[in-house]
Coordinates of C-alpha atoms and ligand atoms in Angstrom, one line a residue:
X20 CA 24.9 8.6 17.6
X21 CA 25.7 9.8 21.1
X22 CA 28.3 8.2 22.5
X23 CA 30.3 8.4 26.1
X24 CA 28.3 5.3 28.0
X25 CA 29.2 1.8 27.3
X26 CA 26.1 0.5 25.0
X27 CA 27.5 3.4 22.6
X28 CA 26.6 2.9 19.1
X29 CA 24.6 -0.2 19.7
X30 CA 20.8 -0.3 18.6
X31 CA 18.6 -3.2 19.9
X32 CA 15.3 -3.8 18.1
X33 CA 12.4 -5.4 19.4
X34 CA 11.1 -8.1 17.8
X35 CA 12.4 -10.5 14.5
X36 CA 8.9 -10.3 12.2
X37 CA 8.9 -8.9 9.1
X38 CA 9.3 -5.6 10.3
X39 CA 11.7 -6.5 12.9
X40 CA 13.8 -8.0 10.6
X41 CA 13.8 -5.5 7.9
X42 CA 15.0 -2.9 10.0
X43 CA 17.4 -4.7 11.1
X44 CA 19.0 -5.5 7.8
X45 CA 19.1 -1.8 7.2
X46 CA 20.4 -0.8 10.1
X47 CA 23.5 -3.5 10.4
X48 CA 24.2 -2.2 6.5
X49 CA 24.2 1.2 7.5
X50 CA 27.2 0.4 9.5
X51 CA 25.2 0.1 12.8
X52 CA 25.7 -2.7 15.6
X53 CA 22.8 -4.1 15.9
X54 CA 21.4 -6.5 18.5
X55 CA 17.9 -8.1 17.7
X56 CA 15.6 -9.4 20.7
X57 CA 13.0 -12.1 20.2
X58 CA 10.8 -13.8 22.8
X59 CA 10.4 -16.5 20.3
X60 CA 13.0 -19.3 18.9
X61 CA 12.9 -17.7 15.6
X62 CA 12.3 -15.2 13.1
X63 CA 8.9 -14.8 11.8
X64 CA 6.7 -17.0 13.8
X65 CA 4.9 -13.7 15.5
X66 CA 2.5 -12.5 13.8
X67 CA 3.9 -12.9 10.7
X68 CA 3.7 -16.2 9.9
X69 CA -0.3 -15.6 10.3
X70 CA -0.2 -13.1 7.7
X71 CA -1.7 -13.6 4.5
X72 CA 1.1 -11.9 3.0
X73 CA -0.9 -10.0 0.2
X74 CA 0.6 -7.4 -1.8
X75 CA -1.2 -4.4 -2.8
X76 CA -0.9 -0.8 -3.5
X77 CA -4.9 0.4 -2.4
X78 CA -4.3 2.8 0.9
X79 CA -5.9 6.0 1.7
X80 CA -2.9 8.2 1.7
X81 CA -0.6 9.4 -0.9
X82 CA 2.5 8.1 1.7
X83 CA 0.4 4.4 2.0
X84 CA 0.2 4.2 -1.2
X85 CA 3.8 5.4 -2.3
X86 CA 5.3 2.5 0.1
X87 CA 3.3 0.2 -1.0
X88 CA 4.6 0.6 -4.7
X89 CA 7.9 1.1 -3.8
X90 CA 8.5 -1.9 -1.6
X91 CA 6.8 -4.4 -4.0
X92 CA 9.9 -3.4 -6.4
X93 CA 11.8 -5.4 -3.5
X94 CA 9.5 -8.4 -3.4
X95 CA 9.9 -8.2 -7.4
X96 CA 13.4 -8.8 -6.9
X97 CA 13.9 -10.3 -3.6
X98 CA 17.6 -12.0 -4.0
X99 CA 18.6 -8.5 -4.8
X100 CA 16.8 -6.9 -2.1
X101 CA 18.6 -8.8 0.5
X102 CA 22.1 -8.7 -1.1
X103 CA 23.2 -11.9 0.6
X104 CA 22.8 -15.7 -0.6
X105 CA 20.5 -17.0 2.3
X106 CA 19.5 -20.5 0.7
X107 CA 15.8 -21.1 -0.2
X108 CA 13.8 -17.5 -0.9
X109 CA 10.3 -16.6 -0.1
X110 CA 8.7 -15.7 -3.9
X111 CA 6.3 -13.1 -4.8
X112 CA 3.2 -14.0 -7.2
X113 CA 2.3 -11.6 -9.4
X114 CA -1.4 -12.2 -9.8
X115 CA -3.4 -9.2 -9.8
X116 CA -5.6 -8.1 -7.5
X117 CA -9.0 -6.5 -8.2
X118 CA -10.8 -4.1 -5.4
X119 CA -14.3 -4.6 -6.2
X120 CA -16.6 -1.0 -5.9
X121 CA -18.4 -0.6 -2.7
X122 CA -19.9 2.9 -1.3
X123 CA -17.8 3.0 1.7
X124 CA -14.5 3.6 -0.4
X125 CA -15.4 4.5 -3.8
X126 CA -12.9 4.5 -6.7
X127 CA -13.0 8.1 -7.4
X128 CA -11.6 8.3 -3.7
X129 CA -8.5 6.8 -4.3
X130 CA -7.5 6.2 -7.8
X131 CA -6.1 9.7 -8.0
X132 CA -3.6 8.2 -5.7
X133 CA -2.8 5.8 -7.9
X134 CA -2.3 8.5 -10.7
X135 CA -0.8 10.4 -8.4
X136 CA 1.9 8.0 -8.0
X137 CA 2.0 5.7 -11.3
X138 CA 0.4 2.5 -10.0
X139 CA -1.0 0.6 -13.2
X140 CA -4.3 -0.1 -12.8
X141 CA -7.8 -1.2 -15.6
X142 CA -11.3 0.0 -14.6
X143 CA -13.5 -2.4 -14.7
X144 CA -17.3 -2.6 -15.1
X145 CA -19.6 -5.5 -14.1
X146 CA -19.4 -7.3 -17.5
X147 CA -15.6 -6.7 -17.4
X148 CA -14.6 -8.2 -13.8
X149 CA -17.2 -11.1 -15.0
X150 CA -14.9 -12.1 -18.3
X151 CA -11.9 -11.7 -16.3
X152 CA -12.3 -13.9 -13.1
X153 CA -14.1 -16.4 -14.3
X154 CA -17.0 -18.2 -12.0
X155 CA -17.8 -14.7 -9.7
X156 CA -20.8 -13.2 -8.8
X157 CA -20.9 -9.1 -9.8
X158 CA -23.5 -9.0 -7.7
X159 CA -23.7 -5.9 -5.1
X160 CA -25.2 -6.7 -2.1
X161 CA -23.8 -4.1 0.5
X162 CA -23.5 -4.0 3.4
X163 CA -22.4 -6.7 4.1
X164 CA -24.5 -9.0 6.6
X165 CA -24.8 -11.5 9.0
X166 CA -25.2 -15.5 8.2
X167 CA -29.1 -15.1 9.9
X168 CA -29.7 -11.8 8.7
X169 CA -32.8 -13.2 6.4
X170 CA -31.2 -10.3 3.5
X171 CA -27.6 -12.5 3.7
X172 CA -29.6 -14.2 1.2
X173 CA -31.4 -12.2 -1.3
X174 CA -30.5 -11.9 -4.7
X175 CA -28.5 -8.5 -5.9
X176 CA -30.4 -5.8 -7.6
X177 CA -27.2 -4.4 -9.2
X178 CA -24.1 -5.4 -10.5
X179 CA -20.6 -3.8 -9.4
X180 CA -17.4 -3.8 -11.4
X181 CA -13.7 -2.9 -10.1
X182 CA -10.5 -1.8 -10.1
X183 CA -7.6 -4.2 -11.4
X184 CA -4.2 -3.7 -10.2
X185 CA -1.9 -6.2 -12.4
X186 CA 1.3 -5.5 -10.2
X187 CA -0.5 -6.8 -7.4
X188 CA 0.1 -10.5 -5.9
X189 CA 1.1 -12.4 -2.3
X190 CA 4.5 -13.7 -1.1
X191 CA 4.1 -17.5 -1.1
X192 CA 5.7 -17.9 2.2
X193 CA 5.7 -15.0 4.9
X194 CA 7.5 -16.6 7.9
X195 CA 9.8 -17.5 4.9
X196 CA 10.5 -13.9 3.8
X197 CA 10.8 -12.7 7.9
X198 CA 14.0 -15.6 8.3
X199 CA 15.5 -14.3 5.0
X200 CA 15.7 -10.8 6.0
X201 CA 17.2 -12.0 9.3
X202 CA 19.4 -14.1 7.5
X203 CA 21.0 -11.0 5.1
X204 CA 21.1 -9.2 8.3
X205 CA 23.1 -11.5 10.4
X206 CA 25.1 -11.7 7.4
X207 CA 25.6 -8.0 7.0
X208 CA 26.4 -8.4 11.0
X209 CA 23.5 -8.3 13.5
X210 CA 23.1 -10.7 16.3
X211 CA 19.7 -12.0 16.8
X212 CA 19.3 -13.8 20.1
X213 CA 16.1 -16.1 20.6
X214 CA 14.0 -16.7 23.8
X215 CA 15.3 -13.4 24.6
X216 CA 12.1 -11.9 26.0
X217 CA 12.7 -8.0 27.3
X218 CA 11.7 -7.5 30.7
X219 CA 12.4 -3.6 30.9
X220 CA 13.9 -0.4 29.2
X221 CA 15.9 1.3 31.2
X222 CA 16.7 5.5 31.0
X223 CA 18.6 7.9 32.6
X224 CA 17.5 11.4 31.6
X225 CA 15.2 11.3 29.2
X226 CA 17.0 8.9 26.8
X227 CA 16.9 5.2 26.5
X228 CA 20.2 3.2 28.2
X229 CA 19.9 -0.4 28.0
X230 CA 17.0 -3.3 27.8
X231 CA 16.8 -5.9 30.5
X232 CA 15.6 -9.5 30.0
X233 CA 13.9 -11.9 32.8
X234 CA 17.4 -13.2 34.2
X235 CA 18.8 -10.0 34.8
X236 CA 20.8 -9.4 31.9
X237 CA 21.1 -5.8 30.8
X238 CA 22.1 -4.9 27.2
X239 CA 23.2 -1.4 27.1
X240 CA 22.5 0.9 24.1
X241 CA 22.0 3.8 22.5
X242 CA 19.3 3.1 20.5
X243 CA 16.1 1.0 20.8
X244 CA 13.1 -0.1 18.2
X245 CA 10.3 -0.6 19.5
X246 CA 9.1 -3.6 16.4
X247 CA 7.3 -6.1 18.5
X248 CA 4.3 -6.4 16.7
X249 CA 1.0 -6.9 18.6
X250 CA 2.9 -6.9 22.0
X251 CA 3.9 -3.3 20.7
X252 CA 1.9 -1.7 23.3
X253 CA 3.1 -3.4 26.0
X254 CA 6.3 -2.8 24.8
X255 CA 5.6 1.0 25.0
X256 CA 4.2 0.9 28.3
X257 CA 7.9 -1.2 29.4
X258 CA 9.2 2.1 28.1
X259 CA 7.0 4.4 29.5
X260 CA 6.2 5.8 26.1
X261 CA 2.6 7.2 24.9
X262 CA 2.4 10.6 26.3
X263 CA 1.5 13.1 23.1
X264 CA 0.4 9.8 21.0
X265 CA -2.1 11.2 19.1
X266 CA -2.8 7.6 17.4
X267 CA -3.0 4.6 20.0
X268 CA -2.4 0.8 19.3
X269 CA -4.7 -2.5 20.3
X270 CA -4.2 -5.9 19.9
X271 CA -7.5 -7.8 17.9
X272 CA -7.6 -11.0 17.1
X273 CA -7.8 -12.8 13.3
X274 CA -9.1 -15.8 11.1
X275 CA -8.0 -16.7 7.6
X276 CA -10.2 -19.7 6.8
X277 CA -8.0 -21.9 4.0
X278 CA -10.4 -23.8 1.8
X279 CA -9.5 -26.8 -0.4
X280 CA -10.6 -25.7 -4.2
X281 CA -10.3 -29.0 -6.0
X282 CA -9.1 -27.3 -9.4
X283 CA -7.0 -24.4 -7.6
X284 CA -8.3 -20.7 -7.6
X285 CA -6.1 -18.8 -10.9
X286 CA -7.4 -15.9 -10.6
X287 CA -6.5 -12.5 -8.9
X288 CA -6.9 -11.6 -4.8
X289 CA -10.2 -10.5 -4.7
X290 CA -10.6 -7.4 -2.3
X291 CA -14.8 -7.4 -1.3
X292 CA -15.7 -4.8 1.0
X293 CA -19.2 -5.0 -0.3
X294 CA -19.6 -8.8 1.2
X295 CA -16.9 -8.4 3.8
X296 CA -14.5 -10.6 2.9
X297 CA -11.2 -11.2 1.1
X298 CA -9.7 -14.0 -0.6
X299 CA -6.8 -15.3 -2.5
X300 CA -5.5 -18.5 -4.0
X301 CA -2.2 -20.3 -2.6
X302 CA 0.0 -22.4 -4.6
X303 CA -1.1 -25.9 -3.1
X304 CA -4.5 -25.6 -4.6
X305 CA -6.4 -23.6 -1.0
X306 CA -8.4 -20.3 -1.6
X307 CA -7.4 -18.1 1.2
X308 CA -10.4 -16.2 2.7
X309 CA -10.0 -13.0 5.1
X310 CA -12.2 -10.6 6.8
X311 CA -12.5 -6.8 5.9
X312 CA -14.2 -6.1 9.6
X313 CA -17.6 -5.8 8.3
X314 CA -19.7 -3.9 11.0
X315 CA -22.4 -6.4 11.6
X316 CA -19.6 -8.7 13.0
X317 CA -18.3 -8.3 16.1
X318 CA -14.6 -7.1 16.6
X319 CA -12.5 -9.3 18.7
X320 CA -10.3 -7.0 20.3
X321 CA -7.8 -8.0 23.2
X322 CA -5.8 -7.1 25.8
X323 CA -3.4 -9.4 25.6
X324 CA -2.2 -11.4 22.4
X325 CA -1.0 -14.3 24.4
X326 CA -4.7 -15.0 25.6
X327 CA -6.2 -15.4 22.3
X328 CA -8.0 -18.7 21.1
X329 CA -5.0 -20.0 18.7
X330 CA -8.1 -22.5 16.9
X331 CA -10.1 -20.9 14.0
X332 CA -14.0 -21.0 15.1
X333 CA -16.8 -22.7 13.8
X334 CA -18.7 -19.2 13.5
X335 CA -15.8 -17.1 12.0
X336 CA -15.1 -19.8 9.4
X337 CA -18.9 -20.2 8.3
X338 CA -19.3 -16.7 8.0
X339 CA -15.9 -16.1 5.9
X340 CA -16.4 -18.8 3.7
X341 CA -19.9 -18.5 3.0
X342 CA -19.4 -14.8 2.0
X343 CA -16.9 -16.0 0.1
X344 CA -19.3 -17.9 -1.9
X345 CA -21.5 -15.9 -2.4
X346 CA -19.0 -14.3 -4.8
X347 CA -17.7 -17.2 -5.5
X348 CA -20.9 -19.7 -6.3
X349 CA -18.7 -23.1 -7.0
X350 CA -16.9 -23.0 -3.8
X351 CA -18.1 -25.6 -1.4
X352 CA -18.2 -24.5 2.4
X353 CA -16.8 -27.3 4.3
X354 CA -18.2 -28.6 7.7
X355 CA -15.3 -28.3 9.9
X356 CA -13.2 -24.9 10.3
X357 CA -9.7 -25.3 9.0
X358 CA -7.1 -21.9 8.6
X359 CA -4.8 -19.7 10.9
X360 CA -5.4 -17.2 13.7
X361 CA -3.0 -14.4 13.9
X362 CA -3.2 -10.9 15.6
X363 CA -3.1 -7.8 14.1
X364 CA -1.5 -4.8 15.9
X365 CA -4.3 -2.1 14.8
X366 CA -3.8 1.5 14.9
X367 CA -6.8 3.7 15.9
X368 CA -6.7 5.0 12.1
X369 CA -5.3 1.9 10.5
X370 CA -1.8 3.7 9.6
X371 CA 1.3 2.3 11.1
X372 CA 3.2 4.6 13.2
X373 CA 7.0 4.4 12.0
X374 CA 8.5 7.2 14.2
X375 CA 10.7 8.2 17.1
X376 CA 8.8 8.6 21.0
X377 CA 9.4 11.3 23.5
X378 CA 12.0 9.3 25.0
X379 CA 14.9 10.0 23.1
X380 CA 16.2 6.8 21.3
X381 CA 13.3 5.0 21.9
X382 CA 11.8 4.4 18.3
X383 CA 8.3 2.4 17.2
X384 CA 7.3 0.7 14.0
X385 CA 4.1 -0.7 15.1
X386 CA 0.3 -0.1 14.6
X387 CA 1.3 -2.1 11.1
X388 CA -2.8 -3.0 11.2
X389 CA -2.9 -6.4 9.2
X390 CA -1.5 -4.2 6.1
X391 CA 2.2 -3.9 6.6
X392 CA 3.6 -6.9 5.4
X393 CA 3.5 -5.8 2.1
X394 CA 5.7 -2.6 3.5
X395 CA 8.3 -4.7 5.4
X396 CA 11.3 -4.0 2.4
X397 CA 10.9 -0.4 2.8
X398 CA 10.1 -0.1 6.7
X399 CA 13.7 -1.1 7.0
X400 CA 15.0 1.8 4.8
X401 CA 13.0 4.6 6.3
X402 CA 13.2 4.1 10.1
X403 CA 16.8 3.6 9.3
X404 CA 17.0 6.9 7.8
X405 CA 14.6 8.2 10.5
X406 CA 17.2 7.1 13.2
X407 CA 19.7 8.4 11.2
X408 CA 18.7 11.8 10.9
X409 CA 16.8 12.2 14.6
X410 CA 20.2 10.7 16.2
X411 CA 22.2 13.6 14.1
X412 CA 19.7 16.4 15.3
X413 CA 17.0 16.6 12.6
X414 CA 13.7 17.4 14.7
X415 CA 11.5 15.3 13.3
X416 CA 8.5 16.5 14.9
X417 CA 8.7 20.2 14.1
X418 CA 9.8 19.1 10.2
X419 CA 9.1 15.7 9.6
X420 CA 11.9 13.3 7.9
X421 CA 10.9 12.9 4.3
X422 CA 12.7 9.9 2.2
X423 CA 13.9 9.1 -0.7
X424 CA 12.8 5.8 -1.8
X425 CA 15.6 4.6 -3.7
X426 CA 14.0 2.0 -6.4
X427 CA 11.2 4.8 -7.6
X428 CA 12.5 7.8 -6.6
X429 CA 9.8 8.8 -4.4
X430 CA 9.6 10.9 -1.7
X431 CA 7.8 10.1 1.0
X432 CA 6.6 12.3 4.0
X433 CA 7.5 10.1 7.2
X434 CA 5.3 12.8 8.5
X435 CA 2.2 10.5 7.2
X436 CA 3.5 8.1 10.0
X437 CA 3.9 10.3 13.0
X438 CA 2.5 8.8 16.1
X439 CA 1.3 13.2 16.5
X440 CA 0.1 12.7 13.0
X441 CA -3.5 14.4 13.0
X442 CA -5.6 10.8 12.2
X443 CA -6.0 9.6 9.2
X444 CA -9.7 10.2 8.5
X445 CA -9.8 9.1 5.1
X446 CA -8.7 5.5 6.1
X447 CA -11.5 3.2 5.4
X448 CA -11.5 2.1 9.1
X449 CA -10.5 -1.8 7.9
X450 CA -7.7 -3.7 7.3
X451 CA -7.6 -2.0 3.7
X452 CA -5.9 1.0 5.9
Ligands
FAD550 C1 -4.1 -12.9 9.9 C2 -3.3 -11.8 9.3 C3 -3.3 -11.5 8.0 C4 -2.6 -10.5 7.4 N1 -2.6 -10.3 6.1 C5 -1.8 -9.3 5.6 C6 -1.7 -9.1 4.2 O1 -2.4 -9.8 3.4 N2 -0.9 -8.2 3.7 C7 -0.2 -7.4 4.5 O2 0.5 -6.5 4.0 N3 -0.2 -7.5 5.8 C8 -1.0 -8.5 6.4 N4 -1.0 -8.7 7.7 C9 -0.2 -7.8 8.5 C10 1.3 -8.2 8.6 O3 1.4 -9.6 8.6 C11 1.9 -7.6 9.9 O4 1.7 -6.2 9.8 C12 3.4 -7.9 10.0 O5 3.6 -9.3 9.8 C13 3.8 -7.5 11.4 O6 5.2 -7.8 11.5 P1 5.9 -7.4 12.8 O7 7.3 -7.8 12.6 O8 5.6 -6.0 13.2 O9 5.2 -8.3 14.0 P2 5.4 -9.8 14.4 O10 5.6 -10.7 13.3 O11 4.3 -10.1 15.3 O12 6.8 -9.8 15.2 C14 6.9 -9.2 16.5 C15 7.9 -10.0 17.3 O13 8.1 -9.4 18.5 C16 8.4 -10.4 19.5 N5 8.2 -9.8 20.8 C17 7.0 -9.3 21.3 N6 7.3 -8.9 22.5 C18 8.6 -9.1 22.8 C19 9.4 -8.8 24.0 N7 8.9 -8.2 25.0 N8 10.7 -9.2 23.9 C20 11.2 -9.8 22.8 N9 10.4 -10.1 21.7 C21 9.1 -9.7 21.7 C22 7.4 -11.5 19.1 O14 7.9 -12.8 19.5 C23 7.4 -11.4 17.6 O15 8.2 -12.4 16.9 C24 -1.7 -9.7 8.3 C25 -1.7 -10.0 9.7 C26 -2.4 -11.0 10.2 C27 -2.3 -11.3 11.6

């Protein structure tokens, strides 16, 4: 790393979410010093703590998909992943999660990925997904539809079937899992500082020198990461970053309705483009029911993530849960709307962008989409080795980093990630990524 000026050697990162976090374990382990800024009094209560912390292995791209499976060897084996003892530990549950067919992203589209890169999976027809998670409806009623759309309520013609990942599950606590990774990294060194909110980035020739808070305070560095979530944009525009961005970033806001089941939901995440919806159980006995961004619903897109409604809607809620159980007949859809609201930081193609920025030492991991939680073990590991390598010469733009990941022996093309990446076209233009 460049030395000669007095924040020499020191990297400051942006944000203590997941993502934050993660790289920030890496990086103190990698020998760096490593200073990590946070607007908030804690780790994990960004976005994060919204998240509905699903694990799956389903993206668009050989890379997605490739992270995906090698960072859930991490949830698998979370104390080990962190290294450190850091008192109670978020846990993954392994429950399986089947991707029921629908005709915007048909199986024959992706599941060579999946060969491709060794994920376990069962086909399933209609009579199949019926034995298996017991009480759903195979009906197919694409596209999905509005509540007062007369056709919401028409019976299927056809039956669907899907595709069952068993590796596939949710970590029971994601706020949780954000505090242990800043735990094991202020263990392994790095200072977090709360209520620090970053006012400016300040540069001298083309490369990053120090961040400033509100009071004045300047924190010189060499380095600076750019992981603050759905503020990532502004973030970028503090910097003065975004020129040759081929891939931009926006705020939009989120509901995850949480429904009391009284016997518990068992069964597997159940991913439903065809009715719009997602849902999953959670250890206390709710169903947890998400949004795929159907297109009859309206996307609520913001400017600003502080100036969202923090109260799940009437509207939002109804729709959700009713979708829900339509796929779910026994699920009662209560009267008044009870869940979380969280924003995702969405990427005009649904693909993070985990890269460097034309001003040097000025890295991003951001446009994470409501999909990278899943991804936040390995994040860590490849912008680490990103930094690395760009702050040793490697031009990472003319032949992109590619890394080794170290539980399956991957490699991965960081290129995937490039924020001059040519878009992802094959993304499914959702949350799915
Ligand atoms: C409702 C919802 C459901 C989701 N479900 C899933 C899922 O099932 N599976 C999955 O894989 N992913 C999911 N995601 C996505 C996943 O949760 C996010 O990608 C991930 O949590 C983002 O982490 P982060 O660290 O980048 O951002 P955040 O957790 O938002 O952290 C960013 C941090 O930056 C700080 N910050 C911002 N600006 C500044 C500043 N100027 N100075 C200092 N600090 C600053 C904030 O305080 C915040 O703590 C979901 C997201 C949401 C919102």
């Amino acid at each position: 790393m460049p030395g000669k000026r007095s924040g020499a050697g020191v990297v400051v990162v942006i944000g203590a979410g997941v993502i934050g976090s993660s790289i920030a374990l890496e990086l103190a382990r990698a020998g760096h010093r490593v200073i990590v800024l946070d607007r908030a009094p804690g780790a994990g209560q960004g976005s994060t703590s919204a998240s509905s912390a699903i694990v799956r292995f389903n993206f668009s791209t050989t890379a997605g998909v490739a992270t995906a499976w090698e960072a859930h060897f991490g949830w698998l084996d979370w104390a080990g992943h962190l290294g450190r003892d850091v008192g109670d530990l978020a846990e993954f549950r392994r429950s399986g999660l089947v991707m029921l067919d629908v005709e915007a992203a048909p199986r024959a589209s992706w599941l060579p990925l999946f060969d491709e890169i060794g994920v376990p999976y069962e086909e399933w027809d209609s009579a199949a997904l019926a034995e298996r998670v017991p009480g759903i409806d195979t009906g197919r009623y694409w596209p999905p539809k509005r509540l007062d759309d007369e056709e919401f309520w028409e019976d299927a013609e056809h039956a669907l079937g899907g595709v069952y990942t068993p590796d596939a599950g949710y970590v029971s606590d994601p706020g949780l899992a954000a505090v242990n990774l800043a735990a094991a990294a202020s263990a392994c060194g790095a200072d977090f500082r709360f209520r620090s909110t970053v006012a400016a980035v300040e540069k001298t020739g083309g490369r990053v020198t120090s961040v400033r808070l509100p009071d004045g305070t300047r924190i010189p560095c060499a380095v600076v990461v750019n992981a603050a979530g759905p503020w990532s944009g502004a973030v970028n525009r503090l910097a003065g970053v975004g020129s040759g961005f081929t891939v931009g970033v926006r705020p939009m806001r989120q509901e995850v309705a949480h429904v009391p089941v009284r016997e518990g939901y068992g069964g597997p995440v159940v991913a439903d483009m065809d009715l719009g919806t997602y849902f999953r159980g959670e250890a206390g006995g709710d169903l947890l029911v998400g949004g795929t961004e159907p297109e009859c619903d309206p996307l609520q897109w913001t400017d600003d993530p502080d100036t969202v409604g923090i109260h799940p809607t009437a509207a939002v809620f109804e729709a959700q849960v009713t979708r829900a159980a339509r796929r779910l007949p026994a699920l009662a859809v209560p009267n008044r709307p009870r869940g979380v609201v969280g924003v995702y930081d969405v990427a005009d193609d649904w693909t993070p962008i985990y890269d460097r920025t034309e001003l040097d030492g000025f890295y991003v991991a951001i446009g994470t989409s409501g999909n990278q939680f899943k991804n936040a073990p390995v994040v860590g590991q490849l912008m680490t080795e990103l930094i690395n390598q760009v702050e040793n010469g490697a031009d990472h733009d003319a032949a992109p980093v590619r890394f080794r990941a170290p539980r399956t022996g991957l490699e991965i093309d960081l290129g995937a990630f490039s924020r001059r990446r040519k878009r992802n076209t094959a993304n499914s233009g959702t949350v799915l990524g």
